Every structure is written in C-alpha cells, then in structure tokens.
PDB file of C-alpha atoms in Angstrom:
ATOM      1  CA  ARG J 464     120.318  89.799  51.854  1.00 74.00           C
ATOM      2  CA  HIS J 465     121.712  87.324  50.031  1.00 84.00           C
ATOM      3  CA  PHE J 466     122.993  85.238  52.530  1.00 89.00           C
ATOM      4  CA  PRO J 467     120.818  85.534  54.974  1.00 88.00           C
ATOM      5  CA  SER J 468     122.454  82.902  57.564  1.00 91.00           C
ATOM      6  CA  THR J 469     125.424  82.056  56.198  1.00 93.00           C
ATOM      7  CA  ALA J 470     127.501  85.381  55.381  1.00 94.00           C
ATOM      8  CA  LEU J 471     130.333  86.160  57.622  1.00 95.00           C
ATOM      9  CA  LEU J 472     130.189  89.078  59.540  1.00 95.00           C
ATOM     10  CA  ARG J 473     131.941  90.956  62.321  1.00 95.00           C
ATOM     11  CA  ARG J 474     130.505  92.384  65.101  1.00 96.00           C
ATOM     12  CA  HIS J 475     131.813  94.820  68.013  1.00 95.00           C
ATOM     13  CA  PRO J 476     129.365  94.822  71.050  1.00 93.00           C
ATOM     14  CA  THR J 477     128.074  97.897  72.590  1.00 92.00           C
ATOM     15  CA  PRO J 478     130.317  98.041  75.427  1.00 93.00           C
ATOM     16  CA  PRO J 479     128.332  98.069  79.085  1.00 92.00           C
ATOM     17  CA  LYS J 480     128.703 102.052  80.694  1.00 91.00           C
ATOM     18  CA  GLU J 481     130.429 100.500  83.359  1.00 93.00           C
ATOM     19  CA  LYS J 482     133.291  99.528  81.271  1.00 93.00           C
ATOM     20  CA  PHE J 483     133.543 103.499  80.556  1.00 94.00           C
ATOM     21  CA  GLU J 484     133.997 104.092  84.315  1.00 93.00           C
ATOM     22  CA  PRO J 485     138.227 104.370  83.587  1.00 91.00           C
ATOM     23  CA  LEU J 486     137.762 106.786  81.262  1.00 93.00           C
ATOM     24  CA  HIS J 487     135.454 108.997  82.917  1.00 94.00           C
ATOM     25  CA  ARG J 488     137.789 109.246  85.737  1.00 92.00           C
ATOM     26  CA  ALA J 489     140.576 110.053  83.291  1.00 91.00           C
ATOM     27  CA  PHE J 490     138.672 112.609  81.541  1.00 94.00           C
ATOM     28  CA  LYS J 491     137.258 113.899  84.543  1.00 94.00           C
ATOM     29  CA  CYS J 492     141.074 114.536  86.042  1.00 90.00           C
ATOM     30  CA  ALA J 493     142.070 116.037  83.044  1.00 91.00           C
ATOM     31  CA  GLY J 494     139.019 118.480  83.836  1.00 93.00           C
ATOM     32  CA  LEU J 495     137.596 116.742  79.896  1.00 94.00           C
ATOM     33  CA  GLU J 496     133.927 116.209  79.224  1.00 93.00           C
ATOM     34  CA  LEU J 497     133.668 112.506  78.213  1.00 95.00           C
ATOM     35  CA  ASP J 498     130.526 111.658  75.832  1.00 95.00           C
ATOM     36  CA  ASP J 499     129.945 107.944  75.686  1.00 93.00           C
ATOM     37  CA  THR J 500     126.201 108.295  74.143  1.00 92.00           C
ATOM     38  CA  SER J 501     126.918 106.550  71.218  1.00 92.00           C
ATOM     39  CA  SER J 502     129.934 105.619  68.710  1.00 91.00           C
ATOM     40  CA  LYS J 503     130.121 108.875  67.589  1.00 92.00           C
ATOM     41  CA  ALA J 504     130.080 110.742  70.613  1.00 94.00           C
ATOM     42  CA  LEU J 505     132.893 108.865  71.782  1.00 94.00           C
ATOM     43  CA  ALA J 506     134.698 109.276  68.436  1.00 93.00           C
ATOM     44  CA  GLU J 507     134.208 113.073  69.279  1.00 94.00           C
ATOM     45  CA  SER J 508     135.236 113.727  72.817  1.00 95.00           C
ATOM     46  CA  LEU J 509     138.448 111.274  72.151  1.00 95.00           C
ATOM     47  CA  ASP J 510     138.968 114.023  68.902  1.00 94.00           C
ATOM     48  CA  ASN J 511     138.345 116.605  71.508  1.00 93.00           C
ATOM     49  CA  ALA J 512     140.815 115.199  74.086  1.00 94.00           C
ATOM     50  CA  GLN J 513     143.580 117.437  74.229  1.00 91.00           C
ATOM     51  CA  LEU J 514     145.526 118.937  76.390  1.00 90.00           C
ATOM     52  CA  PRO J 515     148.179 122.006  75.686  1.00 88.00           C
ATOM     53  CA  GLY J 516     151.443 120.988  76.183  1.00 88.00           C
ATOM     54  CA  ASN J 517     151.237 117.213  76.726  1.00 89.00           C
ATOM     55  CA  ALA J 518     151.642 116.042  73.120  1.00 86.00           C
ATOM     56  CA  TYR J 519     150.724 112.180  74.682  1.00 89.00           C
ATOM     57  CA  PHE J 520     147.449 112.838  76.241  1.00 91.00           C
ATOM     58  CA  ASN J 521     145.351 112.016  73.150  1.00 93.00           C
ATOM     59  CA  ARG J 522     147.007 109.012  72.359  1.00 93.00           C
ATOM     60  CA  LEU J 523     146.665 107.950  75.884  1.00 92.00           C
ATOM     61  CA  MET J 524     143.100 108.296  76.259  1.00 94.00           C
ATOM     62  CA  ARG J 525     142.590 106.513  72.736  1.00 94.00           C
ATOM     63  CA  ILE J 526     144.661 103.404  74.493  1.00 91.00           C
ATOM     64  CA  VAL J 527     142.280 103.458  77.983  1.00 91.00           C
ATOM     65  CA  ALA J 528     139.517 104.024  75.547  1.00 93.00           C
ATOM     66  CA  THR J 529     140.065 100.890  73.644  1.00 91.00           C
ATOM     67  CA  ARG J 530     140.660  98.899  76.683  1.00 90.00           C
ATOM     68  CA  CYS J 531     137.159  99.536  77.700  1.00 91.00           C
ATOM     69  CA  MET J 532     135.828  98.127  74.834  1.00 93.00           C
ATOM     70  CA  THR J 533     134.145  94.615  74.397  1.00 92.00           C
ATOM     71  CA  GLN J 534     136.132  92.346  71.747  1.00 91.00           C
ATOM     72  CA  ALA J 535     134.778  92.833  67.666  1.00 94.00           C
ATOM     73  CA  VAL J 536     133.915  89.198  66.837  1.00 96.00           C
ATOM     74  CA  TYR J 537     133.376  87.179  63.472  1.00 96.00           C
ATOM     75  CA  PHE J 538     130.058  85.600  63.259  1.00 96.00           C
ATOM     76  CA  SER J 539     127.537  83.692  60.721  1.00 96.00           C
ATOM     77  CA  SER J 540     124.702  86.014  59.804  1.00 95.00           C
ATOM     78  CA  GLY J 541     122.421  83.146  60.790  1.00 94.00           C
ATOM     79  CA  ASP J 542     123.291  82.825  64.580  1.00 95.00           C
ATOM     80  CA  VAL J 543     122.609  86.855  65.752  1.00 94.00           C
ATOM     81  CA  ALA J 544     119.230  88.640  65.682  1.00 94.00           C
ATOM     82  CA  LYS J 545     119.448  91.110  62.958  1.00 93.00           C
ATOM     83  CA  ASN J 546     119.803  94.227  64.919  1.00 92.00           C
ATOM     84  CA  ASP J 547     123.356  92.723  66.841  1.00 94.00           C
ATOM     85  CA  PHE J 548     124.925  92.977  63.536  1.00 95.00           C
ATOM     86  CA  LEU J 549     126.069  96.273  64.492  1.00 94.00           C
ATOM     87  CA  HIS J 550     129.895  97.139  65.013  1.00 95.00           C
ATOM     88  CA  TYR J 551     130.043  99.522  67.314  1.00 93.00           C
ATOM     89  CA  GLY J 552     133.399 100.782  66.708  1.00 89.00           C
ATOM     90  CA  LEU J 553     133.123 101.747  63.361  1.00 90.00           C
ATOM     91  CA  ALA J 554     129.468 102.724  63.964  1.00 89.00           C
ATOM     92  CA  ALA J 555     128.712 100.411  60.988  1.00 92.00           C
ATOM     93  CA  PRO J 556     125.255  98.520  61.641  1.00 94.00           C
ATOM     94  CA  ILE J 557     126.474  96.015  59.420  1.00 94.00           C
ATOM     95  CA  TYR J 558     130.502  94.689  58.875  1.00 94.00           C
ATOM     96  CA  THR J 559     132.685  92.116  57.635  1.00 91.00           C
ATOM     97  CA  HIS J 560     136.425  92.130  56.759  1.00 81.00           C
ATOM     98  CA  PHE J 561     136.855  91.332  52.619  1.00 76.00           C
ATOM     99  CA  THR J 562     140.358  93.846  51.750  1.00 78.00           C
ATOM    100  CA  SER J 563     143.062  91.104  51.851  1.00 70.00           C
ATOM    101  CA  PRO J 564     142.774  87.222  51.272  1.00 65.00           C
ATOM    102  CA  ILE J 565     146.228  87.182  51.793  1.00 71.00           C
ATOM    103  CA  ARG J 566     145.961  88.818  55.397  1.00 73.00           C
ATOM    104  CA  ARG J 567     142.979  86.456  57.218  1.00 85.00           C
ATOM    105  CA  TYR J 568     141.455  83.481  56.276  1.00 90.00           C
ATOM    106  CA  ALA J 569     137.858  85.391  56.983  1.00 91.00           C
ATOM    107  CA  ASP J 570     138.724  87.778  54.096  1.00 91.00           C
ATOM    108  CA  VAL J 571     139.388  84.632  51.764  1.00 91.00           C
ATOM    109  CA  ILE J 572     135.852  83.260  52.983  1.00 93.00           C
ATOM    110  CA  VAL J 573     133.950  86.219  52.039  1.00 93.00           C
ATOM    111  CA  HIS J 574     135.553  86.851  48.525  1.00 92.00           C
ATOM    112  CA  ARG J 575     134.400  82.940  48.214  1.00 94.00           C
ATOM    113  CA  LEU J 576     130.623  85.044  49.387  1.00 94.00           C
ATOM    114  CA  LEU J 577     131.051  87.882  46.880  1.00 93.00           C
ATOM    115  CA  ALA J 578     132.753  85.695  43.936  1.00 94.00           C
ATOM    116  CA  ALA J 579     129.308  83.335  44.166  1.00 95.00           C
ATOM    117  CA  LEU J 580     127.395  86.215  44.664  1.00 94.00           C
ATOM    118  CA  LEU J 581     128.687  87.975  41.446  1.00 95.00           C
ATOM    119  CA  GLU J 582     128.394  84.575  39.789  1.00 95.00           C
ATOM    120  CA  ILE J 583     131.797  84.470  39.688  1.00 97.00           C
ATOM    121  CA  SER J 584     132.263  81.246  40.699  1.00 96.00           C
ATOM    122  CA  PRO J 585     129.864  78.611  42.705  1.00 96.00           C
ATOM    123  CA  LEU J 586     129.427  79.022  46.306  1.00 93.00           C
ATOM    124  CA  PRO J 587     131.333  76.148  48.136  1.00 94.00           C
ATOM    125  CA  LYS J 588     128.914  73.564  49.772  1.00 95.00           C
ATOM    126  CA  THR J 589     130.644  74.490  53.217  1.00 94.00           C
ATOM    127  CA  LEU J 590     129.614  77.817  52.855  1.00 95.00           C
ATOM    128  CA  GLN J 591     126.181  77.307  52.443  1.00 93.00           C
ATOM    129  CA  ASP J 592     126.127  74.999  55.691  1.00 95.00           C
ATOM    130  CA  LYS J 593     124.763  77.422  59.020  1.00 95.00           C
ATOM    131  CA  GLU J 594     126.332  74.731  61.365  1.00 96.00           C
ATOM    132  CA  TYR J 595     129.782  74.678  59.512  1.00 96.00           C
ATOM    133  CA  LEU J 596     130.058  78.654  58.827  1.00 96.00           C
ATOM    134  CA  THR J 597     129.534  78.574  63.418  1.00 96.00           C
ATOM    135  CA  ARG J 598     132.387  76.290  63.564  1.00 97.00           C
ATOM    136  CA  LEU J 599     134.581  78.429  61.359  1.00 96.00           C
ATOM    137  CA  SER J 600     133.688  81.476  62.840  1.00 96.00           C
ATOM    138  CA  ASN J 601     134.917  80.808  66.752  1.00 97.00           C
ATOM    139  CA  VAL J 602     138.317  78.941  64.887  1.00 96.00           C
ATOM    140  CA  ILE J 603     138.666  82.094  63.360  1.00 95.00           C
ATOM    141  CA  ASN J 604     138.034  84.241  66.475  1.00 96.00           C
ATOM    142  CA  ILE J 605     140.229  81.903  68.310  1.00 96.00           C
ATOM    143  CA  ARG J 606     143.116  81.975  66.010  1.00 94.00           C
ATOM    144  CA  HIS J 607     142.270  85.919  65.414  1.00 92.00           C
ATOM    145  CA  ARG J 608     143.098  86.720  69.492  1.00 94.00           C
ATOM    146  CA  ASN J 609     145.810  83.933  69.814  1.00 95.00           C
ATOM    147  CA  ALA J 610     147.615  86.007  67.358  1.00 93.00           C
ATOM    148  CA  GLN J 611     147.181  89.479  69.320  1.00 92.00           C
ATOM    149  CA  PHE J 612     148.420  87.678  72.025  1.00 95.00           C
ATOM    150  CA  ALA J 613     151.522  86.209  70.202  1.00 96.00           C
ATOM    151  CA  GLY J 614     152.448  89.481  68.615  1.00 96.00           C
ATOM    152  CA  ARG J 615     151.880  91.080  72.092  1.00 94.00           C
ATOM    153  CA  ALA J 616     153.973  89.104  73.727  1.00 96.00           C
ATOM    154  CA  SER J 617     156.697  89.266  70.795  1.00 97.00           C
ATOM    155  CA  ALA J 618     156.652  93.009  71.310  1.00 96.00           C
ATOM    156  CA  GLU J 619     157.391  92.723  75.115  1.00 94.00           C
ATOM    157  CA  LEU J 620     160.202  90.534  74.845  1.00 96.00           C
ATOM    158  CA  HIS J 621     161.343  92.425  72.037  1.00 94.00           C
ATOM    159  CA  THR J 622     160.939  95.090  74.336  1.00 90.00           C
ATOM    160  CA  LEU J 623     162.590  93.737  77.133  1.00 90.00           C
ATOM    161  CA  VAL J 624     165.532  92.159  75.075  1.00 92.00           C
ATOM    162  CA  PHE J 625     165.929  96.250  74.048  1.00 89.00           C
ATOM    163  CA  PHE J 626     166.197  97.827  77.491  1.00 86.00           C
ATOM    164  CA  ARG J 627     168.088  94.788  79.590  1.00 88.00           C
ATOM    165  CA  GLU J 628     171.376  96.188  79.866  1.00 85.00           C
ATOM    166  CA  LYS J 629     170.550  99.883  78.701  1.00 86.00           C
ATOM    167  CA  LYS J 630     169.749 102.941  81.198  1.00 83.00           C
ATOM    168  CA  VAL J 631     166.809 105.116  79.954  1.00 80.00           C
ATOM    169  CA  ASP J 632     165.208 107.774  81.819  1.00 83.00           C
ATOM    170  CA  ALA J 633     161.700 108.262  80.776  1.00 80.00           C
ATOM    171  CA  SER J 634     158.929 109.797  81.168  1.00 81.00           C
ATOM    172  CA  ALA J 635     155.291 107.608  81.664  1.00 80.00           C
ATOM    173  CA  TYR J 636     151.620 107.033  82.305  1.00 79.00           C
ATOM    174  CA  VAL J 637     150.530 105.002  84.867  1.00 82.00           C
ATOM    175  CA  THR J 638     147.058 103.839  82.991  1.00 77.00           C
ATOM    176  CA  LYS J 639     146.015 101.071  85.628  1.00 78.00           C
ATOM    177  CA  VAL J 640     146.594 100.549  89.652  1.00 84.00           C
ATOM    178  CA  ARG J 641     146.034  96.570  90.895  1.00 86.00           C
ATOM    179  CA  ALA J 642     146.655  96.131  94.005  1.00 89.00           C
ATOM    180  CA  ASN J 643     150.101  94.343  93.155  1.00 89.00           C
ATOM    181  CA  ALA J 644     150.700  95.855  89.895  1.00 86.00           C
ATOM    182  CA  LEU J 645     150.844  99.086  88.128  1.00 84.00           C
ATOM    183  CA  PHE J 646     150.488  99.396  84.291  1.00 80.00           C
ATOM    184  CA  VAL J 647     152.390 101.968  82.814  1.00 80.00           C
TER     185      VAL J 647
END
C-alpha cells in the first residue's frame, strides 16, 4: 500500500502439480495419502507422515517435498501482479524478510523501507526507482542462490574429508534414481 511499485518482497510460486509426483510415489509406497491441494493441506500431510519404527521417514518425506518445490525469490512489487505475490511455502498472500539486517542485504533494504514508512529516516532515491529495485532483486536472488551452492559444496567437502579414512556401516535411503546415479 505504501510502496506499491518499490517494495522488496519474497514470493514462492505454487509448484506445478507434476513436481509433486516423486512425493506422491513415496507416500503411496508407504501406504499413506498425500493431499497437495494447498500448502496447508501439504503441511498437514507431511505432519502426519509417520511410519512406526522408522524415526527418519518424516524427515525424509520433508526433504523430498522440498525438492518438489519451486525456488522462493525476491522481487520488486512493481514487477509482478498482486495475485502472484503469494508465498506458497508459508501460505502467506504477501511476505518479506525484515528480521536481521546483518544477515541478508534484502533485510537492509526492507529496514530502510520501514524506516521511511515510520518517518524515522528518508527513503533513499535509489529505493524509489522501480528499475533499480528490479535489478537489485535479481542480484540478491543470484547471490542467495550462489550462497546456497557454496554452503552445500562446503558441507559436501567436509563430509568427504571426515569420511575419507573412516569405515562406517550405516543405513541409508535412496531418494532418487537416475540412469547414471543414485541420490542417497
């Protein structure tokens, strides 16, 4: 309402139905029902996804569900129709981050917008420029994705280093099968 074309928001588009097929197969193999008609119904199905004697099943189903999702992205409110502001994963019609400005640059921007709204400080000219906000949200999305990739690569490297000279017998779950690979 106050920044109709220059608010920095975060949206999570509704995933296409076919993206949930791996989750449907996993639920069916376990004899469970999956309701993906809404994010609330999906959350309830995941909450109820329990198998007696298998403490890891629920966590595994949540991992599979996450892989079915589309990526949440930052955007400028002037770039997207209002009915596309939805954050599917949080079941929220409109959402933004504004928690810790030391953690994400997006939070710094939102804090500046809030400070201007509350008349604590003036809104910088750049944050009144729709095209600037569009470019900024694209850069933030790229940096966010790169940070995720770096975090995963770091975890993978440290796992490999840890297990390099150790023999460990452990149970594992195959979460995906490809012609040339297994995902465990």
